PDB file of C-alpha atoms in Angstrom:
ATOM      1  CA  MET X   1       0.000  -0.001   0.041  1.00 67.00           C
ATOM      2  CA  LYS X   2       1.495   3.465  -1.036  1.00 70.00           C
ATOM      3  CA  ILE X   3       1.480   6.098   1.558  1.00 73.00           C
ATOM      4  CA  TYR X   4       0.484   8.636  -0.880  1.00 62.00           C
ATOM      5  CA  THR X   5      -3.097   8.447  -2.472  1.00 74.00           C
ATOM      6  CA  LYS X   6      -3.286  11.831  -4.132  1.00 74.00           C
ATOM      7  CA  THR X   7      -6.917  12.003  -3.039  1.00 67.00           C
ATOM      8  CA  GLY X   8      -5.997  15.092  -0.756  1.00 66.00           C
ATOM      9  CA  ASP X   9      -3.973  16.967  -3.451  1.00 65.00           C
ATOM     10  CA  LYS X  10      -7.008  19.570  -3.713  1.00 65.00           C
ATOM     11  CA  GLY X  11      -7.280  20.192  -0.025  1.00 75.00           C
ATOM     12  CA  SER X  12      -9.832  17.906   1.196  1.00 63.00           C
ATOM     13  CA  THR X  13      -9.636  14.599   3.283  1.00 63.00           C
ATOM     14  CA  ALA X  14     -12.059  11.598   4.332  1.00 62.00           C
ATOM     15  CA  LEU X  15     -13.294  11.259   7.716  1.00 59.00           C
ATOM     16  CA  TYR X  16     -14.152   7.553   9.125  1.00 62.00           C
ATOM     17  CA  GLY X  17     -17.178   6.502   6.842  1.00 61.00           C
ATOM     18  CA  GLY X  18     -15.892   8.390   3.716  1.00 61.00           C
ATOM     19  CA  THR X  19     -17.383  11.769   3.993  1.00 69.00           C
ATOM     20  CA  ARG X  20     -14.860  14.321   2.552  1.00 66.00           C
ATOM     21  CA  VAL X  21     -14.218  17.558   4.115  1.00 60.00           C
ATOM     22  CA  PRO X  22     -11.763  20.426   3.865  1.00 53.00           C
ATOM     23  CA  LYS X  23      -8.453  19.892   5.509  1.00 64.00           C
ATOM     24  CA  HIS X  24      -9.169  22.896   7.721  1.00 74.00           C
ATOM     25  CA  HIS X  25     -12.441  21.523   8.975  1.00 69.00           C
ATOM     26  CA  ILE X  26     -13.074  21.704  12.768  1.00 82.00           C
ATOM     27  CA  ARG X  27     -12.891  17.786  12.885  1.00 82.00           C
ATOM     28  CA  ILE X  28      -9.510  17.706  11.222  1.00 80.00           C
ATOM     29  CA  GLU X  29      -8.342  20.551  13.419  1.00 88.00           C
ATOM     30  CA  GLY X  30      -9.468  18.493  16.397  1.00 89.00           C
ATOM     31  CA  TYR X  31      -7.954  15.228  15.674  1.00 86.00           C
ATOM     32  CA  GLY X  32      -4.818  16.864  13.981  1.00 92.00           C
ATOM     33  CA  THR X  33      -4.145  18.572  17.197  1.00 96.00           C
ATOM     34  CA  ILE X  34      -4.540  15.536  19.035  1.00 97.00           C
ATOM     35  CA  ASP X  35      -1.871  13.803  17.023  1.00 96.00           C
ATOM     36  CA  GLU X  36       0.304  16.735  17.463  1.00 97.00           C
ATOM     37  CA  LEU X  37       0.009  16.165  21.222  1.00 98.00           C
ATOM     38  CA  ASN X  38       0.477  12.419  20.947  1.00 98.00           C
ATOM     39  CA  SER X  39       3.745  13.283  19.209  1.00 98.00           C
ATOM     40  CA  TRP X  40       4.929  15.864  22.018  1.00 98.00           C
ATOM     41  CA  ILE X  41       4.194  13.167  24.598  1.00 98.00           C
ATOM     42  CA  GLY X  42       6.207  10.691  22.850  1.00 98.00           C
ATOM     43  CA  LEU X  43       9.146  13.249  22.938  1.00 98.00           C
ATOM     44  CA  VAL X  44       8.568  13.439  26.751  1.00 98.00           C
ATOM     45  CA  ARG X  45       8.481   9.511  26.838  1.00 98.00           C
ATOM     46  CA  ASP X  46      11.775   9.495  25.088  1.00 97.00           C
ATOM     47  CA  GLN X  47      13.674  11.601  27.815  1.00 97.00           C
ATOM     48  CA  LYS X  48      15.566   9.870  30.813  1.00 95.00           C
ATOM     49  CA  ILE X  49      12.397   9.700  32.989  1.00 97.00           C
ATOM     50  CA  LYS X  50      11.157   6.867  35.321  1.00 97.00           C
ATOM     51  CA  GLU X  51       9.768   3.808  33.754  1.00 98.00           C
ATOM     52  CA  ASP X  52       6.506   4.406  35.814  1.00 97.00           C
ATOM     53  CA  TYR X  53       6.062   7.725  33.723  1.00 98.00           C
ATOM     54  CA  LYS X  54       6.838   6.038  30.464  1.00 98.00           C
ATOM     55  CA  LYS X  55       4.195   3.374  31.130  1.00 98.00           C
ATOM     56  CA  VAL X  56       1.472   6.005  31.952  1.00 98.00           C
ATOM     57  CA  LEU X  57       2.460   7.904  28.903  1.00 98.00           C
ATOM     58  CA  ILE X  58       2.161   4.995  26.772  1.00 98.00           C
ATOM     59  CA  HIS X  59      -1.349   4.226  28.084  1.00 98.00           C
ATOM     60  CA  VAL X  60      -2.128   8.109  27.337  1.00 98.00           C
ATOM     61  CA  GLN X  61      -0.839   7.725  23.747  1.00 98.00           C
ATOM     62  CA  ASP X  62      -3.113   4.722  23.229  1.00 97.00           C
ATOM     63  CA  ARG X  63      -6.237   6.565  24.668  1.00 97.00           C
ATOM     64  CA  LEU X  64      -5.203   9.755  22.232  1.00 98.00           C
ATOM     65  CA  PHE X  65      -5.424   7.432  19.242  1.00 95.00           C
ATOM     66  CA  THR X  66      -8.922   6.392  20.396  1.00 96.00           C
ATOM     67  CA  ILE X  67      -9.892   9.972  20.837  1.00 96.00           C
ATOM     68  CA  GLY X  68      -8.625  10.727  17.319  1.00 94.00           C
ATOM     69  CA  ALA X  69     -10.908   8.101  15.944  1.00 92.00           C
ATOM     70  CA  ILE X  70     -13.715   9.347  17.838  1.00 93.00           C
ATOM     71  CA  LEU X  71     -13.090  13.008  16.628  1.00 93.00           C
ATOM     72  CA  ALA X  72     -12.798  11.699  13.000  1.00 88.00           C
ATOM     73  CA  THR X  73     -16.072  10.056  13.077  1.00 85.00           C
ATOM     74  CA  PRO X  74     -19.045  12.406  12.158  1.00 78.00           C
ATOM     75  CA  PRO X  75     -22.308  11.316  14.212  1.00 73.00           C
ATOM     76  CA  GLU X  76     -24.181  10.180  10.947  1.00 70.00           C
ATOM     77  CA  LYS X  77     -21.272   7.651  10.337  1.00 66.00           C
ATOM     78  CA  GLU X  78     -21.025   6.429  13.938  1.00 69.00           C
ATOM     79  CA  PHE X  79     -23.130   3.244  13.242  1.00 66.00           C
ATOM     80  CA  LEU X  80     -22.968   0.875  10.255  1.00 73.00           C
ATOM     81  CA  LYS X  81     -25.970  -0.263   8.323  1.00 75.00           C
ATOM     82  CA  SER X  82     -26.037  -3.343  10.419  1.00 78.00           C
ATOM     83  CA  GLY X  83     -26.480  -1.116  13.546  1.00 74.00           C
ATOM     84  CA  LYS X  84     -22.800  -2.065  14.995  1.00 77.00           C
ATOM     85  CA  LYS X  85     -20.639   0.773  15.899  1.00 76.00           C
ATOM     86  CA  ARG X  86     -18.080   1.771  13.213  1.00 67.00           C
ATOM     87  CA  LEU X  87     -15.343   2.201  15.784  1.00 76.00           C
ATOM     88  CA  ASP X  88     -14.639  -1.366  17.056  1.00 78.00           C
ATOM     89  CA  ILE X  89     -12.176  -0.311  19.845  1.00 81.00           C
ATOM     90  CA  PRO X  90     -12.481   0.505  23.569  1.00 82.00           C
ATOM     91  CA  SER X  91     -13.706   3.936  24.200  1.00 91.00           C
ATOM     92  CA  ILE X  92     -12.769   6.435  26.788  1.00 96.00           C
ATOM     93  CA  SER X  93     -13.853   5.326  30.237  1.00 96.00           C
ATOM     94  CA  ASP X  94     -14.076   6.479  33.599  1.00 97.00           C
ATOM     95  CA  GLY X  95     -11.217   4.290  34.553  1.00 98.00           C
ATOM     96  CA  ASP X  96      -8.891   5.901  32.184  1.00 98.00           C
ATOM     97  CA  ILE X  97      -9.747   9.141  33.712  1.00 98.00           C
ATOM     98  CA  GLY X  98      -9.242   7.523  37.188  1.00 98.00           C
ATOM     99  CA  ILE X  99      -5.707   6.453  36.164  1.00 98.00           C
ATOM    100  CA  LEU X 100      -4.835  10.082  35.504  1.00 98.00           C
ATOM    101  CA  GLU X 101      -6.402  11.232  38.873  1.00 98.00           C
ATOM    102  CA  LYS X 102      -4.380   8.474  40.695  1.00 98.00           C
ATOM    103  CA  GLU X 103      -1.184   9.662  39.229  1.00 98.00           C
ATOM    104  CA  ILE X 104      -1.804  13.356  39.795  1.00 98.00           C
ATOM    105  CA  ASP X 105      -2.609  12.750  43.557  1.00 97.00           C
ATOM    106  CA  GLN X 106       0.475  10.455  43.889  1.00 97.00           C
ATOM    107  CA  MET X 107       2.839  13.178  42.499  1.00 97.00           C
ATOM    108  CA  GLU X 108       1.331  15.927  44.280  1.00 96.00           C
ATOM    109  CA  ALA X 109       1.780  14.098  47.799  1.00 96.00           C
ATOM    110  CA  SER X 110       5.438  14.403  47.051  1.00 94.00           C
ATOM    111  CA  LEU X 111       5.564  18.117  46.086  1.00 93.00           C
ATOM    112  CA  PRO X 112       5.450  21.237  47.902  1.00 87.00           C
ATOM    113  CA  PRO X 113       2.127  22.982  47.541  1.00 87.00           C
ATOM    114  CA  MET X 114       1.947  25.663  44.809  1.00 81.00           C
ATOM    115  CA  ALA X 115       1.599  29.360  46.116  1.00 75.00           C
ATOM    116  CA  HIS X 116       2.562  30.976  42.709  1.00 80.00           C
ATOM    117  CA  PHE X 117       2.244  30.222  39.072  1.00 85.00           C
ATOM    118  CA  VAL X 118       5.622  28.789  37.797  1.00 86.00           C
ATOM    119  CA  LEU X 119       7.456  29.772  34.552  1.00 85.00           C
ATOM    120  CA  PRO X 120       7.677  26.852  32.060  1.00 91.00           C
ATOM    121  CA  GLY X 121      11.267  25.646  31.752  1.00 90.00           C
ATOM    122  CA  GLY X 122      14.115  24.801  34.054  1.00 90.00           C
ATOM    123  CA  HIS X 123      15.057  21.840  32.209  1.00 96.00           C
ATOM    124  CA  THR X 124      14.661  20.548  28.532  1.00 96.00           C
ATOM    125  CA  THR X 125      12.437  17.501  29.694  1.00 97.00           C
ATOM    126  CA  VAL X 126      10.243  19.800  31.974  1.00 97.00           C
ATOM    127  CA  SER X 127       9.826  22.149  29.004  1.00 97.00           C
ATOM    128  CA  TYR X 128       8.877  19.288  26.569  1.00 98.00           C
ATOM    129  CA  CYS X 129       6.178  18.600  29.197  1.00 97.00           C
ATOM    130  CA  HIS X 130       4.781  22.111  29.456  1.00 97.00           C
ATOM    131  CA  ILE X 131       4.621  22.204  25.544  1.00 98.00           C
ATOM    132  CA  ALA X 132       2.712  18.933  25.604  1.00 98.00           C
ATOM    133  CA  ARG X 133       0.410  20.471  28.309  1.00 98.00           C
ATOM    134  CA  THR X 134      -0.400  23.541  26.203  1.00 98.00           C
ATOM    135  CA  ILE X 135      -1.062  21.580  23.225  1.00 98.00           C
ATOM    136  CA  CYS X 136      -3.487  19.575  25.293  1.00 98.00           C
ATOM    137  CA  ARG X 137      -5.294  22.661  26.149  1.00 98.00           C
ATOM    138  CA  ARG X 138      -5.514  23.546  22.402  1.00 98.00           C
ATOM    139  CA  ALA X 139      -6.843  20.089  21.756  1.00 97.00           C
ATOM    140  CA  GLU X 140      -9.316  20.603  24.404  1.00 97.00           C
ATOM    141  CA  ARG X 141     -10.518  24.088  22.913  1.00 97.00           C
ATOM    142  CA  LYS X 142     -10.828  22.709  19.385  1.00 96.00           C
ATOM    143  CA  ALA X 143     -12.752  19.570  20.968  1.00 96.00           C
ATOM    144  CA  THR X 144     -15.127  21.644  22.807  1.00 97.00           C
ATOM    145  CA  TYR X 145     -15.894  23.755  19.896  1.00 95.00           C
ATOM    146  CA  LEU X 146     -16.746  20.354  17.906  1.00 94.00           C
ATOM    147  CA  TYR X 147     -18.696  19.213  20.725  1.00 96.00           C
ATOM    148  CA  GLU X 148     -20.891  22.393  20.790  1.00 95.00           C
ATOM    149  CA  ASN X 149     -21.833  21.732  17.242  1.00 90.00           C
ATOM    150  CA  GLU X 150     -21.940  17.968  16.840  1.00 91.00           C
ATOM    151  CA  PRO X 151     -21.837  16.276  20.152  1.00 92.00           C
ATOM    152  CA  PHE X 152     -19.729  13.155  20.962  1.00 92.00           C
ATOM    153  CA  ASP X 153     -18.855  11.200  23.997  1.00 94.00           C
ATOM    154  CA  PRO X 154     -18.453  13.571  26.609  1.00 96.00           C
ATOM    155  CA  LEU X 155     -15.785  11.684  28.488  1.00 97.00           C
ATOM    156  CA  VAL X 156     -13.390  12.677  25.744  1.00 97.00           C
ATOM    157  CA  LEU X 157     -13.675  16.253  27.090  1.00 97.00           C
ATOM    158  CA  GLN X 158     -13.294  15.019  30.619  1.00 98.00           C
ATOM    159  CA  TYR X 159     -10.187  13.013  29.644  1.00 98.00           C
ATOM    160  CA  LEU X 160      -8.435  15.800  27.792  1.00 98.00           C
ATOM    161  CA  ASN X 161      -9.073  18.231  30.882  1.00 98.00           C
ATOM    162  CA  ARG X 162      -7.558  15.785  33.135  1.00 98.00           C
ATOM    163  CA  LEU X 163      -4.730  15.107  30.955  1.00 98.00           C
ATOM    164  CA  SER X 164      -3.447  18.742  30.767  1.00 98.00           C
ATOM    165  CA  ASP X 165      -3.708  18.568  34.829  1.00 98.00           C
ATOM    166  CA  TYR X 166      -1.597  15.637  34.567  1.00 98.00           C
ATOM    167  CA  LEU X 167       0.856  16.990  32.261  1.00 98.00           C
ATOM    168  CA  PHE X 168       1.227  20.168  34.439  1.00 97.00           C
ATOM    169  CA  VAL X 169       1.823  17.885  37.831  1.00 97.00           C
ATOM    170  CA  LEU X 170       4.278  15.871  35.828  1.00 98.00           C
ATOM    171  CA  ALA X 171       6.201  18.818  34.800  1.00 97.00           C
ATOM    172  CA  ARG X 172       6.335  19.751  38.477  1.00 96.00           C
ATOM    173  CA  LYS X 173       7.388  16.332  39.539  1.00 97.00           C
ATOM    174  CA  LEU X 174      10.123  16.065  36.665  1.00 97.00           C
ATOM    175  CA  THR X 175      11.367  19.305  37.990  1.00 95.00           C
ATOM    176  CA  SER X 176      11.813  17.842  41.433  1.00 94.00           C
ATOM    177  CA  ASP X 177      13.142  14.591  40.088  1.00 95.00           C
ATOM    178  CA  LEU X 178      15.551  16.243  37.882  1.00 95.00           C
ATOM    179  CA  GLN X 179      16.650  18.801  40.640  1.00 91.00           C
ATOM    180  CA  ALA X 180      15.936  21.582  38.286  1.00 89.00           C
ATOM    181  CA  ASN X 181      14.926  25.262  39.281  1.00 84.00           C
ATOM    182  CA  GLU X 182      11.181  25.929  39.557  1.00 82.00           C
ATOM    183  CA  GLU X 183      11.075  29.417  38.804  1.00 81.00           C
ATOM    184  CA  LYS X 184       8.003  31.070  40.261  1.00 81.00           C
ATOM    185  CA  TRP X 185       6.394  33.930  38.536  1.00 82.00           C
ATOM    186  CA  VAL X 186       5.956  36.934  41.131  1.00 77.00           C
ATOM    187  CA  PRO X 187       4.393  39.940  39.255  1.00 80.00           C
ATOM    188  CA  LYS X 188       5.984  43.138  39.609  1.00 81.00           C
ATOM    189  CA  LYS X 189       4.111  45.778  41.468  1.00 82.00           C
ATOM    190  CA  GLY X 190       3.829  48.810  39.234  1.00 74.00           C
ATOM    191  CA  THR X 191       6.531  49.922  36.880  1.00 64.00           C
ATOM    192  CA  THR X 192       9.474  52.123  37.277  1.00 61.00           C
ATOM    193  CA  GLU X 193      11.830  54.098  34.949  1.00 61.00           C
ATOM    194  CA  ASN X 194      14.242  51.153  34.884  1.00 61.00           C
ATOM    195  CA  ASP X 195      11.527  48.705  33.796  1.00 58.00           C
ATOM    196  CA  ARG X 196      10.752  50.662  30.594  1.00 57.00           C
TER     197      ARG X 196
END
């Protein structure tokens, strides 16, 4: 099977079920951003981090493929003519969200409480994790826009929201593990001539 089909050469692509839409369609924006997020999570996973984190990230990547498939399936194509669901894969579950919450709780238990916002950075691995977090937030924004117009399983939105929380806490935990500096954001009070 060739990687190129030439069917998208004029700026359209096919969703699951065969419906063709422009490549800038909100569905494509949605699952394209999920794909981008998945790639960044792969980069985080490729760093020198604990195996426990890598196992969770592999599970997350699996779930993101499922979310991408959900977003790529328009409601009118969700079921086959036989009545069977088109996507014959495990959907997002409360258990998937529970895994993230458990990981968040465990990591937070070993971290100092947050009193300030933190500036992303301090170590390349931490920065990769923050980039993944911000892309996750963008994916969530795209997904909520799509959901308002063509609803899908609301657990997808819950999962993306919890995943961005998980990535934020993981960035803080990696900062701690790597003994990097967690730079607090402390807003300046007023401006002086020297600040201009």
